[in-house]
Coordinates of C-alpha atoms and ligand atoms in Angstrom, one line a residue:
M158 CA 17.3 -15.0 -6.9
S159 CA 19.7 -17.7 -5.8
D160 CA 18.1 -20.5 -3.9
A161 CA 20.8 -20.3 -1.3
F162 CA 19.2 -17.2 0.0
P163 CA 16.2 -17.2 2.3
K164 CA 13.1 -15.7 0.7
T165 CA 11.2 -14.8 3.9
I166 CA 12.0 -12.7 7.0
E167 CA 11.5 -15.7 9.2
K168 CA 14.1 -17.8 7.2
A169 CA 16.5 -14.9 6.9
H170 CA 16.3 -14.4 10.7
S171 CA 17.0 -18.0 11.5
A172 CA 19.9 -18.1 8.9
L173 CA 21.4 -15.0 10.6
I174 CA 21.1 -16.5 14.1
K175 CA 22.6 -19.8 13.0
K176 CA 25.4 -17.9 11.2
E177 CA 24.6 -19.6 7.9
I178 CA 24.9 -16.2 6.3
S179 CA 26.2 -12.9 7.6
C180 CA 24.0 -9.8 7.5
E181 CA 26.5 -8.2 5.2
E182 CA 26.1 -11.1 2.7
L183 CA 22.3 -10.9 3.0
T184 CA 22.3 -7.1 2.4
R185 CA 24.9 -7.3 -0.5
H186 CA 22.7 -10.0 -2.1
Y187 CA 19.8 -7.6 -2.3
L188 CA 22.0 -4.7 -3.5
D189 CA 23.3 -6.9 -6.2
V190 CA 19.8 -7.9 -7.4
I191 CA 18.9 -4.2 -7.4
S192 CA 21.9 -3.3 -9.6
E193 CA 21.2 -6.3 -11.8
R194 CA 17.5 -5.8 -12.3
D195 CA 16.4 -2.3 -11.3
G196 CA 17.7 -0.6 -14.4
R197 CA 14.7 -2.2 -16.1
I198 CA 12.2 -2.5 -13.3
H199 CA 12.8 0.9 -11.8
A200 CA 11.3 0.1 -8.4
F201 CA 13.7 2.3 -6.6
L202 CA 14.1 6.1 -6.7
E203 CA 17.1 6.0 -4.4
V204 CA 19.3 3.1 -3.0
F205 CA 21.2 3.6 0.2
D206 CA 24.2 1.3 -0.7
D207 CA 26.8 2.5 1.8
A208 CA 24.4 3.1 4.7
S209 CA 22.9 -0.4 4.3
I210 CA 26.3 -2.1 4.3
Q211 CA 27.5 -0.1 7.3
H212 CA 24.3 -1.0 9.2
A213 CA 24.7 -4.7 8.2
K214 CA 28.3 -4.7 9.5
R215 CA 27.1 -3.4 12.9
V216 CA 24.5 -6.2 13.0
D217 CA 27.2 -8.8 12.3
E218 CA 29.3 -7.4 15.1
K219 CA 26.3 -7.6 17.4
I220 CA 25.7 -11.3 16.5
V221 CA 29.3 -12.1 17.3
R222 CA 29.2 -10.0 20.5
D223 CA 25.9 -11.3 22.1
G224 CA 24.4 -13.9 19.7
G225 CA 20.8 -12.7 20.1
L226 CA 18.9 -10.8 17.4
G227 CA 15.5 -9.2 17.2
M228 CA 13.2 -10.7 14.5
L229 CA 13.5 -7.7 12.2
E230 CA 17.1 -6.9 13.1
G231 CA 19.3 -6.8 10.0
I232 CA 16.3 -7.5 7.7
P233 CA 16.7 -5.5 4.4
I234 CA 13.5 -3.7 3.5
A235 CA 12.4 -1.0 1.1
V236 CA 10.3 2.1 1.9
K237 CA 7.8 3.9 -0.3
D238 CA 8.9 7.4 -1.1
N239 CA 6.1 9.2 0.7
I240 CA 7.4 8.0 4.1
L241 CA 9.9 10.2 5.8
I242 CA 13.4 9.0 6.7
E243 CA 15.3 11.8 8.4
G244 CA 18.1 13.3 6.4
T245 CA 17.1 11.5 3.2
R246 CA 15.3 12.7 0.1
T247 CA 11.5 12.1 0.2
T248 CA 9.8 13.2 -3.0
A249 CA 6.4 11.4 -3.1
A250 CA 7.4 11.0 -6.8
S251 CA 6.6 14.7 -7.3
R252 CA 8.7 17.3 -9.0
I253 CA 7.6 19.8 -6.4
L254 CA 9.5 17.8 -3.7
A255 CA 12.4 16.7 -5.9
N256 CA 14.9 18.2 -3.5
Y257 CA 13.1 17.9 -0.3
S258 CA 15.1 16.3 2.5
A259 CA 13.1 14.9 5.4
S260 CA 13.7 16.7 8.7
Y261 CA 12.3 13.9 10.9
D262 CA 11.5 10.1 10.9
A263 CA 8.0 8.9 10.3
H264 CA 6.7 7.0 13.3
V265 CA 6.8 3.7 11.5
I266 CA 10.5 4.4 10.6
R267 CA 11.3 5.2 14.2
L268 CA 9.8 1.8 15.2
L269 CA 11.6 -0.1 12.5
K270 CA 14.9 1.7 13.3
S271 CA 14.6 0.6 16.9
A272 CA 13.8 -3.0 15.7
G273 CA 17.0 -2.8 13.7
S274 CA 15.7 -3.2 10.1
I275 CA 18.0 -2.1 7.3
F276 CA 16.5 0.4 4.8
L277 CA 17.8 -0.4 1.3
G278 CA 16.2 2.6 -0.3
K279 CA 13.1 4.5 -1.3
T280 CA 10.6 3.2 -3.9
N281 CA 8.8 4.7 -6.8
M282 CA 5.0 5.5 -6.7
D283 CA 2.3 7.5 -8.3
E284 CA 2.8 11.2 -7.5
F285 CA 1.5 11.8 -3.9
A286 CA 0.0 8.3 -4.1
M287 CA -2.6 9.2 -6.7
G288 CA -2.9 6.5 -9.3
S289 CA -3.1 2.8 -9.9
S290 CA -0.1 2.1 -12.2
C291 CA 3.0 4.0 -11.0
E292 CA 2.8 5.9 -14.3
N293 CA 2.0 9.1 -12.5
S294 CA 5.5 9.3 -11.1
A295 CA 7.4 12.4 -12.1
F296 CA 10.5 10.2 -12.4
G297 CA 9.3 7.6 -14.9
P298 CA 7.2 4.4 -14.5
T299 CA 8.0 1.2 -12.7
R300 CA 7.7 -2.1 -14.6
N301 CA 6.0 -5.3 -13.5
P302 CA 8.6 -8.0 -12.8
Y303 CA 6.2 -10.7 -14.3
D304 CA 6.0 -8.8 -17.6
E305 CA 8.0 -5.7 -18.1
T306 CA 5.5 -4.3 -20.7
R307 CA 2.9 -4.1 -17.9
V308 CA 2.3 -1.9 -14.9
P309 CA 3.1 -3.1 -11.4
G310 CA -0.1 -1.4 -10.1
G311 CA -0.1 1.6 -7.9
S312 CA 0.4 3.7 -6.1
S313 CA 2.8 1.5 -4.1
G314 CA 4.0 -0.2 -7.3
G315 CA 7.7 0.4 -6.5
S316 CA 7.4 -1.4 -3.2
T317 CA 5.5 -4.4 -4.6
A318 CA 7.7 -4.7 -7.7
A319 CA 10.8 -4.6 -5.4
V320 CA 9.5 -7.5 -3.3
A321 CA 8.4 -9.4 -6.4
A322 CA 11.7 -8.9 -8.2
G323 CA 13.7 -10.2 -5.2
E324 CA 15.2 -6.8 -4.6
C325 CA 14.3 -6.7 -0.9
L326 CA 12.7 -9.1 1.7
A327 CA 9.7 -6.8 2.4
A328 CA 8.6 -3.2 2.0
L329 CA 6.3 -0.5 3.4
G330 CA 3.6 1.1 1.3
S331 CA 0.5 3.2 1.9
D332 CA -3.1 2.6 1.0
T333 CA -5.8 5.3 0.6
G334 CA -8.1 3.4 -1.8
G335 CA -6.2 0.3 -2.7
S336 CA -2.6 1.4 -3.2
I337 CA -1.1 -1.5 -1.2
R338 CA -3.6 -4.3 -2.2
Q339 CA -3.9 -3.6 -6.0
P340 CA -0.2 -3.5 -6.7
A341 CA 0.3 -6.5 -4.4
A342 CA -2.2 -8.4 -6.5
F343 CA -0.5 -7.3 -9.8
C344 CA 2.9 -8.3 -8.6
G345 CA 2.0 -11.6 -6.9
V346 CA 2.9 -10.6 -3.3
V347 CA 1.1 -10.1 0.0
G348 CA 0.0 -6.6 1.1
L349 CA -2.0 -5.4 4.1
K350 CA -4.0 -2.2 4.4
P351 CA -4.4 -2.0 8.2
T352 CA -7.5 -0.7 10.0
Y353 CA -7.7 3.1 9.9
G354 CA -6.0 4.1 13.2
A355 CA -4.0 0.9 13.7
V356 CA -0.8 2.5 12.3
S357 CA 0.4 6.1 12.9
R358 CA 0.3 8.4 9.9
S359 CA 2.9 10.7 11.4
G360 CA 5.6 11.3 8.7
L361 CA 3.5 9.9 5.9
I362 CA 3.0 12.6 3.3
A363 CA -0.7 13.2 3.4
M364 CA -2.9 12.4 0.4
A365 CA -6.4 12.0 1.8
S366 CA -6.1 12.1 5.6
S367 CA -9.3 10.3 6.5
L368 CA -8.3 7.3 4.4
D369 CA -4.5 7.0 4.4
Q370 CA -2.8 4.1 6.1
V371 CA 0.8 2.8 6.1
G372 CA 1.0 -1.0 5.7
P373 CA 3.4 -3.9 5.0
I374 CA 4.2 -5.8 1.8
A375 CA 6.0 -9.1 1.8
N376 CA 6.3 -12.5 0.2
T377 CA 4.2 -14.4 2.8
V378 CA 1.3 -13.7 5.1
G379 CA 3.6 -14.6 8.1
D380 CA 6.1 -11.9 7.1
T381 CA 3.4 -9.3 6.5
E382 CA 2.1 -10.1 10.0
L383 CA 5.5 -9.7 11.6
L384 CA 5.9 -6.3 10.0
F385 CA 2.4 -5.2 10.9
Y386 CA 2.9 -5.9 14.6
A387 CA 6.2 -4.0 14.5
I388 CA 4.6 -0.8 13.1
R389 CA 1.2 -0.6 14.7
G390 CA 0.2 1.2 17.9
K391 CA -0.7 4.5 19.3
D392 CA 1.5 7.6 18.6
A393 CA 1.0 11.0 20.2
Q394 CA 1.8 12.6 16.8
D395 CA -1.3 11.1 15.2
S396 CA -4.5 11.5 17.3
T397 CA -6.4 9.1 15.1
S398 CA -4.0 6.2 16.0
V399 CA -5.0 3.9 18.8
E400 CA -3.6 1.1 20.9
T401 CA -5.0 -2.3 19.8
K402 CA -4.9 -5.7 21.3
K403 CA -4.9 -9.0 19.4
R404 CA -8.4 -10.4 19.3
K405 CA -9.1 -14.0 20.1
K406 CA -11.8 -15.5 17.9
T407 CA -13.7 -18.4 19.4
G408 CA -15.6 -20.9 17.3
G409 CA -15.5 -21.7 13.6
L410 CA -14.9 -19.1 10.9
V411 CA -17.9 -17.7 8.9
I412 CA -16.9 -16.2 5.6
G413 CA -19.1 -13.8 3.6
I414 CA -19.2 -13.7 -0.2
P415 CA -20.7 -10.3 -1.3
K416 CA -22.7 -10.7 -4.5
E417 CA -22.0 -7.1 -5.6
Y418 CA -18.3 -8.1 -5.9
F419 CA -18.9 -10.9 -8.4
G420 CA -20.8 -9.0 -11.1
G421 CA -19.7 -7.7 -14.5
G422 CA -16.2 -6.4 -15.3
I423 CA -14.4 -9.5 -14.0
G424 CA -12.2 -11.2 -16.7
S425 CA -13.2 -14.8 -17.4
G426 CA -9.8 -16.2 -16.3
E427 CA -9.9 -14.1 -13.2
R428 CA -13.4 -15.4 -12.4
K429 CA -12.1 -19.0 -12.7
V430 CA -9.2 -18.3 -10.4
I431 CA -11.3 -16.8 -7.6
E432 CA -13.9 -19.5 -7.9
D433 CA -11.2 -22.2 -7.5
A434 CA -9.8 -20.3 -4.5
L435 CA -13.2 -20.0 -2.8
A436 CA -13.9 -23.7 -3.5
L437 CA -10.6 -24.6 -1.8
I438 CA -11.4 -22.5 1.2
S439 CA -15.0 -23.7 1.5
N440 CA -13.8 -27.4 1.4
S441 CA -11.6 -26.8 4.4
G442 CA -14.4 -26.8 6.9
V443 CA -15.4 -23.2 7.2
T444 CA -18.9 -21.8 6.7
M445 CA -19.5 -19.8 3.6
K446 CA -22.4 -17.4 3.4
N447 CA -23.8 -15.2 0.5
I448 CA -24.1 -11.6 1.7
S449 CA -25.0 -8.3 0.2
L450 CA -23.3 -4.9 0.5
P451 CA -26.0 -2.9 -1.3
H452 CA -24.3 0.5 -1.6
T453 CA -21.2 -0.9 -3.3
D454 CA -22.2 0.7 -6.6
Y455 CA -21.9 4.2 -5.1
A456 CA -18.6 3.7 -3.3
L457 CA -16.3 4.6 -6.2
S458 CA -18.1 7.8 -7.0
C459 CA -18.2 8.7 -3.3
Y460 CA -14.4 8.0 -3.0
Y461 CA -13.6 10.1 -6.0
I462 CA -15.3 13.1 -4.4
I463 CA -14.0 12.7 -0.9
V464 CA -10.4 12.1 -2.0
P465 CA -10.0 15.1 -4.3
A466 CA -11.6 17.3 -1.6
E467 CA -9.0 16.2 0.9
V468 CA -6.2 16.2 -1.7
S469 CA -7.0 19.9 -2.6
A470 CA -6.6 20.8 1.1
N471 CA -3.5 18.7 1.7
L472 CA -1.7 19.8 -1.4
S473 CA -2.3 23.5 -0.8
R474 CA 0.9 23.6 1.3
Y475 CA 3.0 23.0 -1.9
D476 CA 2.8 26.5 -3.0
G477 CA 6.4 27.0 -4.2
I478 CA 7.2 29.1 -1.2
R479 CA 7.5 26.9 1.8
Y480 CA 8.7 23.6 0.3
G481 CA 10.9 22.3 -2.4
F482 CA 10.6 23.7 -5.9
T483 CA 10.0 27.4 -6.6
K484 CA 9.7 28.9 -10.0
E485 CA 10.0 32.6 -9.4
A486 CA 7.9 35.0 -11.4
G487 CA 7.0 38.7 -11.4
T488 CA 4.3 38.6 -8.7
L489 CA 3.5 36.3 -5.7
F490 CA 0.4 35.0 -7.5
E491 CA 2.4 34.2 -10.7
T492 CA 5.0 32.5 -8.5
Y493 CA 2.3 30.2 -7.1
V494 CA 0.9 29.4 -10.5
Q495 CA 4.2 28.7 -12.2
S496 CA 5.6 26.6 -9.3
R497 CA 2.5 24.5 -9.1
S498 CA 2.0 24.2 -12.9
Y499 CA 5.6 23.0 -13.3
G500 CA 5.9 21.1 -10.0
L501 CA 2.6 19.1 -10.0
G502 CA 1.7 16.5 -12.6
S503 CA -1.6 16.3 -14.4
E504 CA -3.4 13.9 -12.0
A505 CA -2.4 16.0 -8.9
R506 CA -3.7 19.1 -10.7
R507 CA -6.9 17.4 -11.8
R508 CA -7.7 16.3 -8.3
T509 CA -6.8 19.6 -6.8
M510 CA -9.3 21.3 -9.2
I511 CA -12.0 18.7 -8.6
G512 CA -11.5 19.0 -4.9
A513 CA -11.7 22.8 -4.9
Y514 CA -14.9 22.5 -7.0
V515 CA -16.7 20.0 -4.8
L516 CA -15.8 22.0 -1.7
S517 CA -16.9 25.4 -3.1
S518 CA -19.9 27.0 -1.4
G519 CA -22.2 26.5 -4.4
Y520 CA -21.6 22.8 -4.8
Y521 CA -20.6 21.6 -1.3
D522 CA -24.0 20.2 -0.4
A523 CA -24.5 18.6 -3.8
Y524 CA -21.2 16.8 -3.8
Y525 CA -19.1 16.8 -0.7
L526 CA -21.9 16.6 1.9
Q527 CA -23.7 14.0 -0.2
A528 CA -20.6 11.9 -0.5
Q529 CA -20.1 11.9 3.2
K530 CA -23.6 10.6 3.7
V531 CA -22.9 7.8 1.1
R532 CA -19.7 7.0 3.0
T533 CA -21.8 6.3 6.1
L534 CA -24.1 4.0 4.1
V535 CA -21.1 2.1 2.8
R536 CA -19.7 1.7 6.3
Q537 CA -23.1 0.6 7.6
D538 CA -23.3 -2.1 4.9
F539 CA -20.1 -3.6 6.3
E540 CA -21.2 -3.3 9.9
K541 CA -24.3 -5.2 9.1
A542 CA -22.5 -7.9 7.2
F543 CA -20.0 -8.3 10.1
E544 CA -22.9 -9.2 12.4
E545 CA -23.2 -12.4 10.5
V546 CA -19.7 -13.2 9.1
D547 CA -16.1 -12.9 10.4
V548 CA -14.4 -12.0 7.1
I549 CA -15.4 -11.1 3.6
L550 CA -13.7 -12.4 0.4
S551 CA -13.4 -11.1 -3.1
L552 CA -11.0 -10.5 -5.9
T553 CA -8.6 -7.6 -5.2
T554 CA -9.0 -6.3 -8.7
P555 CA -11.4 -7.3 -11.5
Q556 CA -8.5 -7.9 -13.9
V557 CA -4.7 -8.7 -13.9
A558 CA -2.0 -6.1 -14.7
F559 CA -2.6 -4.0 -17.8
K560 CA -0.1 -2.7 -20.3
I561 CA 1.9 0.4 -19.7
G562 CA 0.1 3.3 -21.4
E563 CA -3.2 1.4 -21.8
K564 CA -5.2 3.5 -19.4
T565 CA -3.3 6.8 -19.1
K566 CA -5.5 8.6 -21.6
D567 CA -8.7 7.8 -19.7
P568 CA -8.7 8.6 -15.9
L569 CA -12.1 6.9 -15.5
T570 CA -10.9 3.5 -16.5
M571 CA -7.9 4.0 -14.2
Y572 CA -10.3 4.9 -11.3
L573 CA -12.2 1.6 -11.9
Q574 CA -9.2 -0.3 -10.7
D575 CA -10.3 0.6 -7.1
V576 CA -13.8 -0.8 -7.3
Y577 CA -13.2 -3.6 -4.8
T578 CA -10.6 -1.9 -2.7
C579 CA -11.8 1.7 -2.0
P580 CA -15.0 0.7 -0.1
V581 CA -12.7 -0.8 2.5
N582 CA -11.0 2.5 3.0
L583 CA -14.2 4.4 3.2
A584 CA -15.3 2.1 6.0
G585 CA -11.9 2.2 7.7
L586 CA -11.5 -1.6 7.7
P587 CA -8.4 -3.8 7.4
A588 CA -7.9 -5.9 4.2
M589 CA -5.1 -8.0 2.7
S590 CA -4.4 -9.2 -0.8
V591 CA -2.9 -12.7 -1.1
P592 CA -1.7 -14.3 -4.4
C593 CA -4.3 -16.9 -5.5
G594 CA -3.3 -17.9 -9.0
F595 CA -2.4 -16.7 -12.5
V596 CA -4.1 -15.7 -15.7
D597 CA -1.8 -16.0 -18.7
G598 CA 1.2 -15.9 -16.4
L599 CA 0.1 -12.8 -14.5
P600 CA -0.8 -13.0 -10.8
V601 CA -4.3 -12.6 -9.4
G602 CA -5.0 -11.4 -5.8
L603 CA -7.6 -12.7 -3.3
Q604 CA -8.8 -9.9 -1.0
I605 CA -9.6 -10.8 2.7
I606 CA -11.6 -8.0 4.4
G607 CA -11.9 -8.1 8.2
R608 CA -13.6 -6.3 11.1
S609 CA -12.1 -3.1 12.5
F610 CA -8.9 -3.9 14.4
D611 CA -9.3 -7.6 13.7
E612 CA -6.1 -8.1 11.5
E613 CA -5.6 -11.3 13.5
T614 CA -8.4 -13.2 11.8
I615 CA -7.3 -12.0 8.4
F616 CA -3.7 -13.3 9.0
E617 CA -5.1 -16.6 10.3
L618 CA -7.2 -17.2 7.2
G619 CA -4.4 -15.9 5.0
K620 CA -1.9 -18.4 6.4
K621 CA -4.4 -21.2 6.2
Y622 CA -5.1 -20.4 2.6
E623 CA -1.4 -20.3 1.7
I624 CA -1.1 -23.9 3.0
L625 CA -4.2 -25.0 1.0
R626 CA -2.9 -23.2 -2.1
D627 CA 0.6 -24.6 -1.9
G628 CA -0.9 -28.0 -1.1
Ligands
LIG884 N1 -5.9 4.3 -7.1 C1 -6.4 5.0 -6.0 C2 -6.3 6.5 -6.2 O1 -5.8 6.9 -7.2 C3 -5.8 4.6 -4.7 C4 -4.6 5.5 -4.3 C5 -4.1 5.1 -3.0 O2 -4.6 4.1 -2.3 N2 -3.1 5.8 -2.5 O3 -6.8 7.3 -5.5

């Protein structure tokens, strides 16, 4: 990316206001980077060239007409392909929705439309947001801009790769068990999973409804914060969404370091990077405290029962009759079977079957009910810890980005990607990944976990850390 172009929303906004660049130039720059790089990266499933340019021209006219401009007005962003934009294709990277055109805007899209953001296009992902590598997309994998033989992470890997490759200024993703934070860590960008209920899920294609959240991805904490405050808030279409106020923290920050997040499985380079990051933070005058989250070991198993259960319910609507793809056969039953066998990829089918099994009357108590009880214990661990500390720090993932194809044969090793991220979703908490160093040229992410609806403290520490890091 040329240095003449601003790399953050804040800088782009000020360049637009001062007329140092036009919105059309800014937008064309990103479209040019996309056409130059995306043939290899494959972050985008669809690019809205003409619509973006038309929108940019309208923004330029407005600048000439009345000078003023909203903070996100004319800012080119990318949108994960499980978030509906009316009148455009929304596939969730599934064959079963390959020709589905959204009939309404997601709530977050409505908010960003009224803020004047420009949507450059829709980004690749794991099918229905199930996966950690973008390899479960029906339309081919995305590549990591730092090393094209490696995955960008998932499921929002298209959005994080697009930001990292300089193909957009910021992006939207979704996070059910780590899908914003893990790919943000792998691609060296910032990604926030908001508190459950902070952002409306209306118009987000459902994966596991008790865990899904839409969230922002950007180059800096400041930009991530801007985008978060633009999309959060109560929406009548999602009864789990609530109005929140910025919290004001008084007194010094107390940071918790959970011993369960620093055990085995961490690469030696990654361990050095996180220890250096923690030392930097601890030398800056905050209080660090060792804490314990004793049920951490059970969180992953619990997550991989609750998620398939909810997936099996949510994906039952894709029956080949009501939406998208239909493979007609002799009988109604055969039509269902053939449409779903062809339309859904192997991970979607695996989770649907596991989900139906754990919800079946003979096994409901042993699996689903038990997992719900464990979920409560995981949440209570955090509640207890937050009586003593204001935020909790860990690595976002135990290791840096892996090779394309390395984990596709073994779903269990893929699921282990979520070991530090999925407990946060089970507890409904906010958490952000911030780049904190490199191992062999590949980015490492620092995870900052906060109290419910206290994104503010996460941003404050994140911004402080960026200054310390960039020294
Ligand atoms: N990797 C996790 C999974 O496959 C997370 C997915 C997500 O957050 N959408 O379930």
